[in-house]
Amino acid sequence: MSHKIFRSILLVAAAVLLASLLIIMSYLYEYFAGVQERQLGDELSLAAAGVENYGESYLQTVKPGDYRITWIAADGTVLYDTIRPDTPEENHAGREEVKRALETGEGRSTRYSTTLLEKTIYYARRLTDGSVLRMSISGATTGYLALGVVQPALLVFVLALILSSFLARRISNRIVEPLNHLDLDHPLDNAAAYAELSPLLRRIHEQRVENAAQLRALRKKTDEFNQTIGSMKEGLVLLDENERILSINAAAKDVFAVNGDCMGRDFLTIDRDPDMTHALGKARADGHAEIRRAHRGRMYQFDISRIESSGAPIGTVLLAFDITEREYAERNRREFTANVSHELKTPLQGIIGSAELIENGMVQPQDVPRFVEHIHSEASRMVTLIGDIIRLSQLDEGDVMPREDVDVLAAAKEAVLNLSDEAAKRGITMTVDGTPAIVHGVRRLISEIAFNLCENAVKYNRDGGSVFVKVETEGENTALTVQDTGIGIPDADQSRVFERFYRVDKSHSKASGGTGLGLSIVKHAVMYHHGKVELRSATGEGTCVRAVLPKNG
């Protein structure tokens, strides 16, 4: 800015100086030209008086000098010339100043040399006898004067420019100095600044206030956005039009196994799957694409959408949904439907077959009670199965059930008592140990937990084996442990024994009885009370199942 001010001041000074020189020279030229003409008129008056009195003898006494005197007859004949007294001259009747003098009494004219550097001023006056006396003087023109003063004028001009440059530098620095020290962080506090800057400083202050408010709002929205995407369970990745990463949340970093900051990197650096690349291209072209794939042991659904602004694509948003549980639930639902169909179809076929044999008289009278007992047994099995399914459905739906204080030890003793006859048939010893432990929960569910665990311990035990049941208090929790000396569960099956209808025996053998829903009911009932189930087992060494229930579950 100071350079611009310096140049402006210097240019103005040079222009003013040049204009001043021209004006002064013009004024002086006009002034001295006027003085010269007046002097010429005065000299002519004196010469005219001399000629009137003494005639040519007066002119002969005049010595040639700056002035030239010519005496001209009325017909234009030159009577005498002080410069060429002995040389006859041409007739001057056609000269402008002579013609005017003859007509009006006085005449003036100016004639320039061929180089325009010199001019001659003529002044003529008519005498009483009708002749004309003319006086002339030579002088320099403006151009000649200008050439004459070029050197001193240039010297003055250069000196003036140097002085102007020095002054312009100082003035520009003094003008700019307050501007360089403006406190733009506090515009209204610049008391030493120029008054002319007040509107600008007020505008800057208003703009700063507005920018600060917008920045706070932007930071708030950014924080809200970051907190929102940071708390999302779904992975979120924002890409620009060149597929560089603009934003990625923690969930997405876990999905793509990204460590550290990856902002600004190409998406290919974190995922090189051709299917993903194709889906990104499809989203850019069509606006949306989605794919499913297994990734790092989980199943994900990737939804990809194009982002537009004013109708033009500016990027892509990728959402990663972990659908492992949904896939697992869908698989379980399919297996559950198939298992229910299988479990219901088997006893129904037995009932229908026995009933048809009896209806068609194909059963001997003495065998009828056996067939009736079979029909009753299968029907009871169906009722039990349907009851278990209904209970699991209630637990899945989270139906509200009445709660009360339940003694877990009493529930365990009741389960052992109900199973004592079946255990006695196989010589299995059942013992219960522990102290009373009260849990605020659903009595029926807690009883089913104890009964199903004890029933499985008896069914999958060896003849002559033992079942040990223990109830103990652990801080704010109550633990029910059922341990047997049975056949145990292979390691490969331990993670699935709590699934519905899952049996270690893949042939779905009914030799051990039951519906295959016992442990699934146990798991869901414990979860309903916000507890957990632990399993330890080894093939041929028995199984230990531990259900931990919060006292205020």
CSV table of C-alpha atoms in Angstrom, one decimal, residues 45-492:
chain,number,residue,atom,x,y,z
A,45,SER,CA,5.8,57.4,-31.3
A,46,LEU,CA,9.1,59.1,-30.6
A,47,ALA,CA,10.4,58.2,-34.1
A,48,ALA,CA,7.2,59.5,-35.7
A,49,ALA,CA,7.7,62.8,-33.9
A,50,GLY,CA,11.3,63.0,-35.1
A,51,VAL,CA,10.3,62.2,-38.7
A,52,GLU,CA,7.4,64.7,-38.6
A,53,ASN,CA,9.9,67.4,-37.5
A,54,TYR,CA,13.1,66.6,-39.3
A,55,GLY,CA,12.3,64.2,-42.0
A,56,GLU,CA,14.8,61.8,-43.4
A,57,SER,CA,17.7,63.6,-41.6
A,58,TYR,CA,16.3,62.3,-38.3
A,59,LEU,CA,16.3,58.7,-39.6
A,60,GLN,CA,19.9,59.0,-40.8
A,61,THR,CA,20.9,60.0,-37.3
A,62,VAL,CA,19.4,56.7,-35.9
A,63,LYS,CA,21.9,54.0,-35.4
A,64,PRO,CA,20.8,50.4,-36.4
A,65,GLY,CA,20.1,48.4,-33.2
A,66,ASP,CA,17.4,46.1,-31.9
A,67,TYR,CA,14.8,48.2,-33.7
A,68,ARG,CA,14.4,48.6,-37.5
A,69,ILE,CA,12.7,51.7,-38.8
A,70,THR,CA,11.2,51.9,-42.3
A,71,TRP,CA,9.6,55.0,-43.8
A,72,ILE,CA,7.1,54.1,-46.5
A,73,ALA,CA,5.3,56.4,-48.9
A,74,ALA,CA,1.6,56.3,-49.3
A,75,ASP,CA,1.9,54.2,-52.5
A,76,GLY,CA,4.1,51.6,-50.6
A,77,THR,CA,7.5,52.8,-51.9
A,78,VAL,CA,10.2,52.5,-49.2
A,79,LEU,CA,11.6,56.0,-48.6
A,80,TYR,CA,14.2,55.0,-46.1
A,81,ASP,CA,15.2,51.9,-44.0
A,82,THR,CA,17.6,52.0,-41.1
A,83,ILE,CA,19.0,48.6,-41.8
A,84,ARG,CA,19.3,49.0,-45.6
A,85,PRO,CA,19.6,52.8,-46.3
A,86,ASP,CA,21.2,52.4,-49.7
A,87,THR,CA,19.5,49.3,-51.0
A,88,PRO,CA,16.1,49.8,-52.6
A,89,GLU,CA,13.4,47.5,-51.3
A,90,GLU,CA,10.3,46.1,-52.8
A,91,ASN,CA,7.0,47.9,-52.5
A,92,HIS,CA,5.4,47.5,-49.0
A,93,ALA,CA,1.9,48.5,-49.9
A,94,GLY,CA,0.8,44.8,-49.5
A,95,ARG,CA,2.2,44.4,-46.1
A,96,GLU,CA,-0.6,43.8,-43.5
A,97,GLU,CA,0.6,46.4,-41.0
A,98,VAL,CA,1.1,49.0,-43.7
A,99,LYS,CA,-2.4,48.4,-45.2
A,100,ARG,CA,-4.0,48.8,-41.8
A,101,ALA,CA,-2.0,51.9,-41.0
A,102,LEU,CA,-3.1,53.5,-44.2
A,103,GLU,CA,-6.7,52.6,-43.5
A,104,THR,CA,-7.0,53.2,-39.8
A,105,GLY,CA,-3.9,55.1,-38.8
A,106,GLU,CA,-2.1,52.2,-37.0
A,107,GLY,CA,-1.4,48.6,-37.9
A,108,ARG,CA,0.3,45.6,-36.3
A,109,SER,CA,1.4,42.2,-37.4
A,110,THR,CA,3.7,39.4,-36.5
A,111,ARG,CA,5.6,37.1,-38.9
A,112,TYR,CA,7.6,34.0,-38.0
A,113,SER,CA,10.8,32.6,-39.5
A,114,THR,CA,10.8,29.4,-41.4
A,115,THR,CA,12.1,27.5,-38.4
A,116,LEU,CA,9.4,29.0,-36.2
A,117,LEU,CA,12.1,29.8,-33.6
A,118,GLU,CA,12.1,33.5,-34.3
A,119,LYS,CA,9.4,36.1,-34.9
A,120,THR,CA,9.3,39.7,-36.0
A,121,ILE,CA,6.8,42.2,-34.6
A,122,TYR,CA,5.8,45.1,-36.9
A,123,TYR,CA,4.1,48.3,-35.7
A,124,ALA,CA,3.2,50.9,-38.3
A,125,ARG,CA,1.7,54.4,-37.9
A,126,ARG,CA,0.4,56.9,-40.6
A,127,LEU,CA,2.0,60.3,-40.5
A,128,THR,CA,0.3,63.6,-41.2
A,129,ASP,CA,1.6,63.7,-44.8
A,130,GLY,CA,0.0,60.3,-45.6
A,131,SER,CA,3.2,58.3,-45.4
A,132,VAL,CA,3.7,55.4,-43.0
A,133,LEU,CA,6.5,54.9,-40.4
A,134,ARG,CA,7.0,51.3,-39.5
A,135,MET,CA,9.2,50.0,-36.6
A,136,SER,CA,10.0,46.3,-36.1
A,137,ILE,CA,11.8,44.2,-33.6
A,138,SER,CA,12.8,40.5,-33.7
A,139,GLY,CA,12.1,38.2,-30.8
A,140,ALA,CA,12.3,34.6,-29.8
A,141,THR,CA,9.2,32.3,-30.0
A,142,THR,CA,7.9,30.0,-27.3
A,143,GLY,CA,9.7,27.1,-28.9
A,144,TYR,CA,13.0,29.0,-28.9
A,145,LEU,CA,12.5,30.0,-25.3
A,146,ALA,CA,11.6,26.4,-24.4
A,147,LEU,CA,14.8,25.1,-26.1
A,148,GLY,CA,16.7,27.7,-24.2
A,149,VAL,CA,15.4,26.7,-20.8
A,150,VAL,CA,15.5,22.9,-21.4
A,151,GLN,CA,18.7,22.3,-19.5
A,152,PRO,CA,17.9,24.4,-16.4
A,153,ALA,CA,14.3,23.2,-16.5
A,154,LEU,CA,15.5,19.6,-16.5
A,155,LEU,CA,17.8,20.3,-13.7
A,156,VAL,CA,15.0,21.9,-11.7
A,157,PHE,CA,12.7,19.1,-12.6
A,158,VAL,CA,15.2,16.3,-11.5
A,159,LEU,CA,15.9,18.2,-8.3
A,160,ALA,CA,12.2,18.6,-7.7
A,161,LEU,CA,11.6,14.9,-8.3
A,162,ILE,CA,14.3,13.9,-5.9
A,163,LEU,CA,12.8,16.2,-3.3
A,164,SER,CA,9.3,15.0,-4.1
A,165,SER,CA,10.4,11.4,-3.9
A,166,PHE,CA,11.9,12.0,-0.5
A,167,LEU,CA,8.8,13.8,0.7
A,168,ALA,CA,6.5,11.2,-0.9
A,169,ARG,CA,8.3,8.4,0.9
A,170,ARG,CA,8.0,10.1,4.2
A,171,ILE,CA,4.4,11.0,3.7
A,172,SER,CA,3.4,7.6,2.5
A,173,ASN,CA,5.2,6.0,5.5
A,174,ARG,CA,3.4,8.3,7.9
A,175,ILE,CA,0.1,7.6,6.2
A,176,VAL,CA,0.6,3.8,6.3
A,177,GLU,CA,2.1,3.6,9.7
A,178,PRO,CA,-1.2,3.9,11.7
A,179,LEU,CA,-2.7,1.4,9.3
A,180,ASN,CA,0.1,-1.1,9.9
A,181,HIS,CA,-0.6,-0.9,13.6
A,182,LEU,CA,-4.4,-1.4,13.4
A,183,ASP,CA,-5.6,-4.0,16.0
A,184,LEU,CA,-8.0,-6.0,13.8
A,185,ASP,CA,-8.8,-8.3,16.7
A,186,HIS,CA,-10.4,-5.3,18.4
A,187,PRO,CA,-11.3,-3.0,15.6
A,188,LEU,CA,-13.2,-0.5,17.8
A,189,ASP,CA,-10.2,0.1,20.0
A,190,ASN,CA,-8.2,1.8,17.2
A,191,ALA,CA,-8.6,5.3,18.6
A,192,ALA,CA,-5.4,6.5,16.9
A,193,ALA,CA,-6.6,5.5,13.4
A,194,TYR,CA,-8.0,7.9,10.9
A,195,ALA,CA,-11.6,9.0,11.4
A,196,GLU,CA,-12.3,8.0,7.8
A,197,LEU,CA,-11.6,4.4,8.7
A,198,SER,CA,-14.3,4.3,11.4
A,199,PRO,CA,-17.0,2.9,9.0
A,200,LEU,CA,-14.6,0.2,7.8
A,201,LEU,CA,-13.5,-0.7,11.4
A,202,ARG,CA,-17.1,-0.9,12.5
A,203,ARG,CA,-17.9,-3.1,9.5
A,204,ILE,CA,-14.9,-5.3,10.4
A,205,HIS,CA,-16.1,-5.5,14.0
A,206,GLU,CA,-19.6,-6.5,12.9
A,207,GLN,CA,-18.1,-9.1,10.5
A,208,ARG,CA,-15.9,-10.5,13.2
A,209,VAL,CA,-18.9,-10.8,15.5
A,210,GLU,CA,-20.9,-12.5,12.8
A,211,ASN,CA,-18.0,-14.8,11.8
A,212,ALA,CA,-17.5,-15.7,15.5
A,213,ALA,CA,-21.2,-16.6,15.8
A,214,GLN,CA,-21.1,-18.6,12.6
A,215,LEU,CA,-17.9,-20.3,13.7
A,216,ARG,CA,-19.4,-21.3,17.1
A,217,ALA,CA,-22.5,-22.6,15.3
A,218,LEU,CA,-20.3,-24.5,12.9
A,219,ARG,CA,-18.2,-26.0,15.7
A,220,LYS,CA,-21.3,-26.9,17.6
A,221,LYS,CA,-22.7,-28.7,14.5
A,222,THR,CA,-19.3,-30.3,13.9
A,223,ASP,CA,-19.2,-31.5,17.5
A,224,GLU,CA,-22.7,-32.8,17.3
A,225,PHE,CA,-21.9,-34.5,14.0
A,226,ASN,CA,-18.7,-36.1,15.4
A,227,GLN,CA,-20.5,-37.2,18.6
A,228,THR,CA,-23.4,-38.6,16.6
A,229,ILE,CA,-21.3,-40.6,14.2
A,230,GLY,CA,-18.9,-41.5,17.0
A,231,SER,CA,-21.7,-43.1,19.0
A,232,MET,CA,-23.1,-44.9,16.0
A,233,LYS,CA,-22.9,-48.6,16.0
A,234,GLU,CA,-23.0,-48.5,12.3
A,235,GLY,CA,-19.8,-47.7,10.4
A,236,LEU,CA,-19.9,-44.4,8.5
A,237,VAL,CA,-17.4,-43.3,5.8
A,238,LEU,CA,-17.7,-40.0,3.9
A,239,LEU,CA,-15.8,-39.9,0.6
A,240,ASP,CA,-15.2,-36.9,-1.8
A,241,GLU,CA,-15.7,-37.1,-5.6
A,242,ASN,CA,-12.2,-38.7,-5.9
A,243,GLU,CA,-13.0,-41.3,-3.2
A,244,ARG,CA,-10.7,-39.8,-0.7
A,245,ILE,CA,-11.8,-40.2,2.9
A,246,LEU,CA,-13.3,-37.1,4.4
A,247,SER,CA,-14.6,-38.6,7.6
A,248,ILE,CA,-14.7,-42.1,9.2
A,249,ASN,CA,-16.1,-43.0,12.6
A,250,ALA,CA,-14.8,-45.5,15.1
A,251,ALA,CA,-17.2,-48.2,14.1
A,252,ALA,CA,-16.0,-48.0,10.5
A,253,LYS,CA,-12.4,-48.1,11.6
A,254,ASP,CA,-13.2,-51.4,13.4
A,255,VAL,CA,-14.9,-52.8,10.3
A,256,PHE,CA,-12.0,-52.0,8.0
A,257,ALA,CA,-9.3,-52.6,10.6
A,258,VAL,CA,-7.9,-49.1,10.4
A,259,ASN,CA,-5.3,-47.8,12.8
A,260,GLY,CA,-4.5,-44.2,13.2
A,261,ASP,CA,-5.6,-41.3,11.1
A,262,CYS,CA,-6.7,-42.0,7.5
A,263,MET,CA,-8.2,-38.7,6.6
A,264,GLY,CA,-7.4,-37.7,3.1
A,265,ARG,CA,-6.3,-41.1,2.0
A,266,ASP,CA,-7.8,-43.0,-0.9
A,267,PHE,CA,-10.5,-45.5,0.1
A,268,LEU,CA,-8.6,-48.2,-1.7
A,269,THR,CA,-5.9,-48.0,1.0
A,270,ILE,CA,-8.3,-49.5,3.5
A,271,ASP,CA,-10.4,-51.8,1.3
A,272,ARG,CA,-9.3,-53.3,-2.0
A,273,ASP,CA,-12.3,-55.7,-2.5
A,274,PRO,CA,-13.3,-55.6,-6.2
A,275,ASP,CA,-17.0,-55.9,-5.2
A,276,MET,CA,-16.7,-52.8,-3.0
A,277,THR,CA,-15.0,-50.9,-5.8
A,278,HIS,CA,-17.7,-52.0,-8.2
A,279,ALA,CA,-20.4,-50.9,-5.7
A,280,LEU,CA,-18.8,-47.5,-5.3
A,281,GLY,CA,-18.8,-47.0,-9.1
A,282,LYS,CA,-22.4,-48.1,-9.3
A,283,ALA,CA,-23.4,-45.7,-6.5
A,284,ARG,CA,-21.7,-42.8,-8.3
A,285,ALA,CA,-23.5,-43.7,-11.6
A,286,ASP,CA,-27.0,-44.7,-10.3
A,287,GLY,CA,-27.2,-43.0,-6.9
A,288,HIS,CA,-27.3,-46.1,-4.7
A,289,ALA,CA,-25.8,-49.5,-4.3
A,290,GLU,CA,-25.6,-52.1,-1.6
A,291,ILE,CA,-23.6,-55.3,-1.1
A,292,ARG,CA,-23.4,-58.0,1.6
A,293,ARG,CA,-20.2,-59.8,2.5
A,294,ALA,CA,-18.5,-61.6,5.3
A,295,HIS,CA,-15.7,-59.5,6.7
A,296,ARG,CA,-13.3,-60.5,9.5
A,297,GLY,CA,-15.7,-63.2,10.7
A,298,ARG,CA,-18.8,-61.0,10.7
A,299,MET,CA,-21.5,-60.4,8.2
A,300,TYR,CA,-22.0,-56.8,7.0
A,301,GLN,CA,-24.4,-55.0,4.7
A,302,PHE,CA,-22.8,-52.0,3.0
A,303,ASP,CA,-25.2,-49.3,1.8
A,304,ILE,CA,-23.6,-46.7,-0.5
A,305,SER,CA,-25.3,-43.5,-1.6
A,306,ARG,CA,-24.2,-40.6,-3.8
A,307,ILE,CA,-24.1,-37.1,-2.3
A,308,GLU,CA,-25.2,-34.3,-4.5
A,309,SER,CA,-25.1,-30.5,-4.3
A,310,SER,CA,-27.0,-28.4,-6.8
A,311,GLY,CA,-27.5,-31.4,-8.9
A,312,ALA,CA,-23.8,-32.2,-9.2
A,313,PRO,CA,-22.2,-35.2,-7.4
A,314,ILE,CA,-19.7,-34.1,-4.7
A,315,GLY,CA,-19.1,-37.4,-2.9
A,316,THR,CA,-20.3,-40.7,-1.5
A,317,VAL,CA,-21.5,-41.9,1.9
A,318,LEU,CA,-20.9,-45.5,2.9
A,319,LEU,CA,-22.8,-47.1,5.8
A,320,ALA,CA,-21.7,-50.5,7.2
A,321,PHE,CA,-24.4,-52.5,9.1
A,322,ASP,CA,-23.3,-55.4,11.2
A,323,ILE,CA,-26.1,-58.0,10.3
A,324,THR,CA,-24.3,-60.9,11.9
A,325,GLU,CA,-27.0,-61.2,14.7
A,326,ARG,CA,-29.8,-60.7,12.2
A,327,GLU,CA,-28.3,-63.4,9.9
A,328,TYR,CA,-27.9,-65.6,13.0
A,329,ALA,CA,-31.5,-64.9,14.0
A,330,GLU,CA,-32.8,-65.7,10.6
A,331,ARG,CA,-30.8,-68.9,10.5
A,332,ASN,CA,-32.1,-69.8,13.9
A,333,ARG,CA,-35.6,-69.0,12.8
A,334,ARG,CA,-35.3,-71.2,9.8
A,335,GLU,CA,-33.9,-74.0,11.9
A,336,PHE,CA,-36.5,-73.4,14.6
A,337,THR,CA,-39.3,-73.7,12.0
A,338,ALA,CA,-37.8,-76.9,10.6
A,339,ASN,CA,-37.2,-78.4,14.0
A,340,VAL,CA,-40.7,-77.5,15.2
A,341,SER,CA,-42.2,-79.1,12.1
A,342,HIS,CA,-40.0,-82.2,12.7
A,343,GLU,CA,-40.7,-82.4,16.5
A,344,LEU,CA,-44.5,-82.0,16.0
A,345,LYS,CA,-44.7,-84.3,13.0
A,346,THR,CA,-43.0,-87.3,14.7
A,347,PRO,CA,-45.5,-87.6,17.6
A,348,LEU,CA,-48.4,-86.8,15.4
A,349,GLN,CA,-47.5,-89.6,13.0
A,350,GLY,CA,-47.2,-91.9,15.9
A,351,ILE,CA,-50.7,-90.9,17.2
A,352,ILE,CA,-52.3,-91.1,13.8
A,353,GLY,CA,-50.7,-94.5,13.1
A,354,SER,CA,-51.9,-96.0,16.4
A,355,ALA,CA,-55.3,-94.5,16.0
A,356,GLU,CA,-55.7,-95.9,12.5
A,357,LEU,CA,-54.7,-99.3,13.6
A,358,ILE,CA,-57.2,-99.3,16.4
A,359,GLU,CA,-59.9,-97.8,14.2
A,360,ASN,CA,-59.4,-100.5,11.5
A,361,GLY,CA,-59.5,-103.3,14.1
A,362,MET,CA,-56.0,-104.3,13.4
A,363,VAL,CA,-55.0,-104.3,17.1
A,364,GLN,CA,-55.7,-107.3,19.3
A,365,PRO,CA,-57.8,-106.5,22.3
A,366,GLN,CA,-55.0,-107.3,24.7
A,367,ASP,CA,-52.7,-104.8,22.8
A,368,VAL,CA,-55.2,-101.9,22.8
A,369,PRO,CA,-54.0,-100.5,26.2
A,370,ARG,CA,-50.4,-100.4,24.9
A,371,PHE,CA,-51.4,-98.4,21.8
A,372,VAL,CA,-53.6,-96.1,23.9
A,373,GLU,CA,-50.6,-95.6,26.3
A,374,HIS,CA,-48.5,-94.7,23.2
A,375,ILE,CA,-51.1,-92.2,22.0
A,376,HIS,CA,-51.2,-90.6,25.4
A,377,SER,CA,-47.4,-90.5,25.7
A,378,GLU,CA,-47.0,-88.8,22.3
A,379,ALA,CA,-49.8,-86.4,23.0
A,380,SER,CA,-48.2,-85.5,26.3
A,381,ARG,CA,-44.9,-85.0,24.5
A,382,MET,CA,-46.7,-82.6,22.1
A,383,VAL,CA,-48.3,-80.7,24.9
A,384,THR,CA,-44.9,-80.3,26.6
A,385,LEU,CA,-43.3,-79.2,23.4
A,386,ILE,CA,-46.0,-76.6,22.7
A,387,GLY,CA,-45.7,-75.4,26.3
A,388,ASP,CA,-41.9,-75.0,25.9
A,389,ILE,CA,-42.4,-73.1,22.6
A,390,ILE,CA,-44.9,-70.8,24.2
A,391,ARG,CA,-42.6,-70.0,27.1
A,392,LEU,CA,-39.7,-69.3,24.7
A,393,SER,CA,-42.0,-67.0,22.7
A,394,GLN,CA,-43.0,-65.1,25.9
A,395,LEU,CA,-39.3,-64.7,26.8
A,396,ASP,CA,-38.4,-63.6,23.3
A,397,GLU,CA,-41.2,-61.0,23.3
A,398,GLY,CA,-40.2,-59.8,26.8
A,399,ASP,CA,-43.7,-60.1,28.2
A,400,VAL,CA,-44.0,-58.6,31.6
A,401,MET,CA,-44.4,-61.4,34.2
A,402,PRO,CA,-45.3,-61.0,37.9
A,403,ARG,CA,-42.3,-60.9,40.2
A,404,GLU,CA,-41.9,-61.9,43.8
A,405,ASP,CA,-39.2,-62.9,46.2
A,406,VAL,CA,-38.2,-66.5,45.4
A,407,ASP,CA,-35.9,-68.7,47.4
A,408,VAL,CA,-33.5,-70.4,44.8
A,409,LEU,CA,-32.5,-73.1,47.3
A,410,ALA,CA,-36.2,-74.1,47.8
A,411,ALA,CA,-36.7,-74.2,44.0
A,412,ALA,CA,-33.6,-76.4,43.6
A,413,LYS,CA,-34.9,-78.8,46.3
A,414,GLU,CA,-38.3,-79.0,44.7
A,415,ALA,CA,-36.7,-79.8,41.3
A,416,VAL,CA,-34.6,-82.6,42.9
A,417,LEU,CA,-37.7,-83.9,44.7
A,418,ASN,CA,-39.7,-84.1,41.4
A,419,LEU,CA,-36.8,-85.9,39.7
A,420,SER,CA,-36.1,-88.3,42.5
A,421,ASP,CA,-38.1,-91.2,41.1
A,422,GLU,CA,-36.5,-91.0,37.7
A,423,ALA,CA,-33.0,-90.7,39.3
A,424,ALA,CA,-33.7,-93.7,41.6
A,425,LYS,CA,-34.6,-95.9,38.5
A,426,ARG,CA,-31.1,-95.4,37.3
A,427,GLY,CA,-29.3,-95.4,40.6
A,428,ILE,CA,-28.3,-91.7,40.3
A,429,THR,CA,-27.7,-89.9,43.6
A,430,MET,CA,-28.9,-86.3,43.9
A,431,THR,CA,-27.8,-83.9,46.6
A,432,VAL,CA,-28.5,-80.3,47.3
A,433,ASP,CA,-26.3,-78.0,49.3
A,434,GLY,CA,-26.2,-74.2,50.1
A,435,THR,CA,-28.1,-71.6,52.1
A,436,PRO,CA,-31.4,-69.9,51.4
A,437,ALA,CA,-30.9,-67.2,48.7
A,438,ILE,CA,-33.7,-64.8,47.8
A,439,VAL,CA,-34.0,-63.4,44.3
A,440,HIS,CA,-36.7,-61.0,43.3
A,441,GLY,CA,-37.9,-62.5,40.0
A,442,VAL,CA,-40.5,-64.7,38.3
A,443,ARG,CA,-41.1,-67.8,40.4
A,444,ARG,CA,-42.1,-70.0,37.4
A,445,LEU,CA,-39.0,-69.2,35.4
A,446,ILE,CA,-36.6,-69.7,38.3
A,447,SER,CA,-38.3,-73.1,39.0
A,448,GLU,CA,-37.8,-74.0,35.3
A,449,ILE,CA,-34.2,-73.0,35.4
A,450,ALA,CA,-33.6,-75.4,38.4
A,451,PHE,CA,-35.8,-78.2,37.0
A,452,ASN,CA,-34.3,-78.2,33.4
A,453,LEU,CA,-30.7,-78.1,34.7
A,454,CYS,CA,-31.4,-81.0,37.1
A,455,GLU,CA,-33.4,-82.9,34.4
A,456,ASN,CA,-30.5,-82.7,31.9
A,457,ALA,CA,-28.0,-83.8,34.6
A,458,VAL,CA,-30.1,-86.9,35.2
A,459,LYS,CA,-30.9,-87.7,31.5
A,460,TYR,CA,-27.4,-87.4,30.3
A,461,ASN,CA,-25.8,-89.1,33.4
A,462,ARG,CA,-24.4,-92.6,33.7
A,463,ASP,CA,-26.3,-95.2,35.6
A,464,GLY,CA,-25.2,-95.1,39.2
A,465,GLY,CA,-23.8,-91.6,38.7
A,466,SER,CA,-24.4,-88.5,40.9
A,467,VAL,CA,-25.8,-85.0,40.6
A,468,PHE,CA,-24.6,-82.2,42.9
A,469,VAL,CA,-26.7,-79.0,43.2
A,470,LYS,CA,-25.4,-76.0,45.1
A,471,VAL,CA,-26.9,-72.6,45.8
A,472,GLU,CA,-24.6,-69.8,47.1
A,473,THR,CA,-24.6,-66.0,47.4
A,474,GLU,CA,-21.9,-64.0,45.7
A,475,GLY,CA,-22.3,-60.3,46.6
A,476,GLU,CA,-25.4,-59.0,44.9
A,477,ASN,CA,-25.8,-62.2,42.9
A,478,THR,CA,-27.1,-65.7,43.6
A,479,ALA,CA,-25.4,-68.7,41.8
A,480,LEU,CA,-27.1,-72.0,41.1
A,481,THR,CA,-24.6,-74.7,40.2
A,482,VAL,CA,-25.6,-78.2,38.8
A,483,GLN,CA,-22.8,-80.6,38.3
A,484,ASP,CA,-23.1,-84.2,37.1
A,485,THR,CA,-20.9,-87.2,36.4
A,486,GLY,CA,-22.5,-87.9,33.0
A,487,ILE,CA,-21.3,-88.3,29.4
A,488,GLY,CA,-20.1,-84.7,29.0
A,489,ILE,CA,-20.3,-82.4,26.0
A,490,PRO,CA,-17.7,-82.3,23.2
A,491,ASP,CA,-15.9,-79.0,22.8
A,492,ALA,CA,-17.3,-78.4,19.3
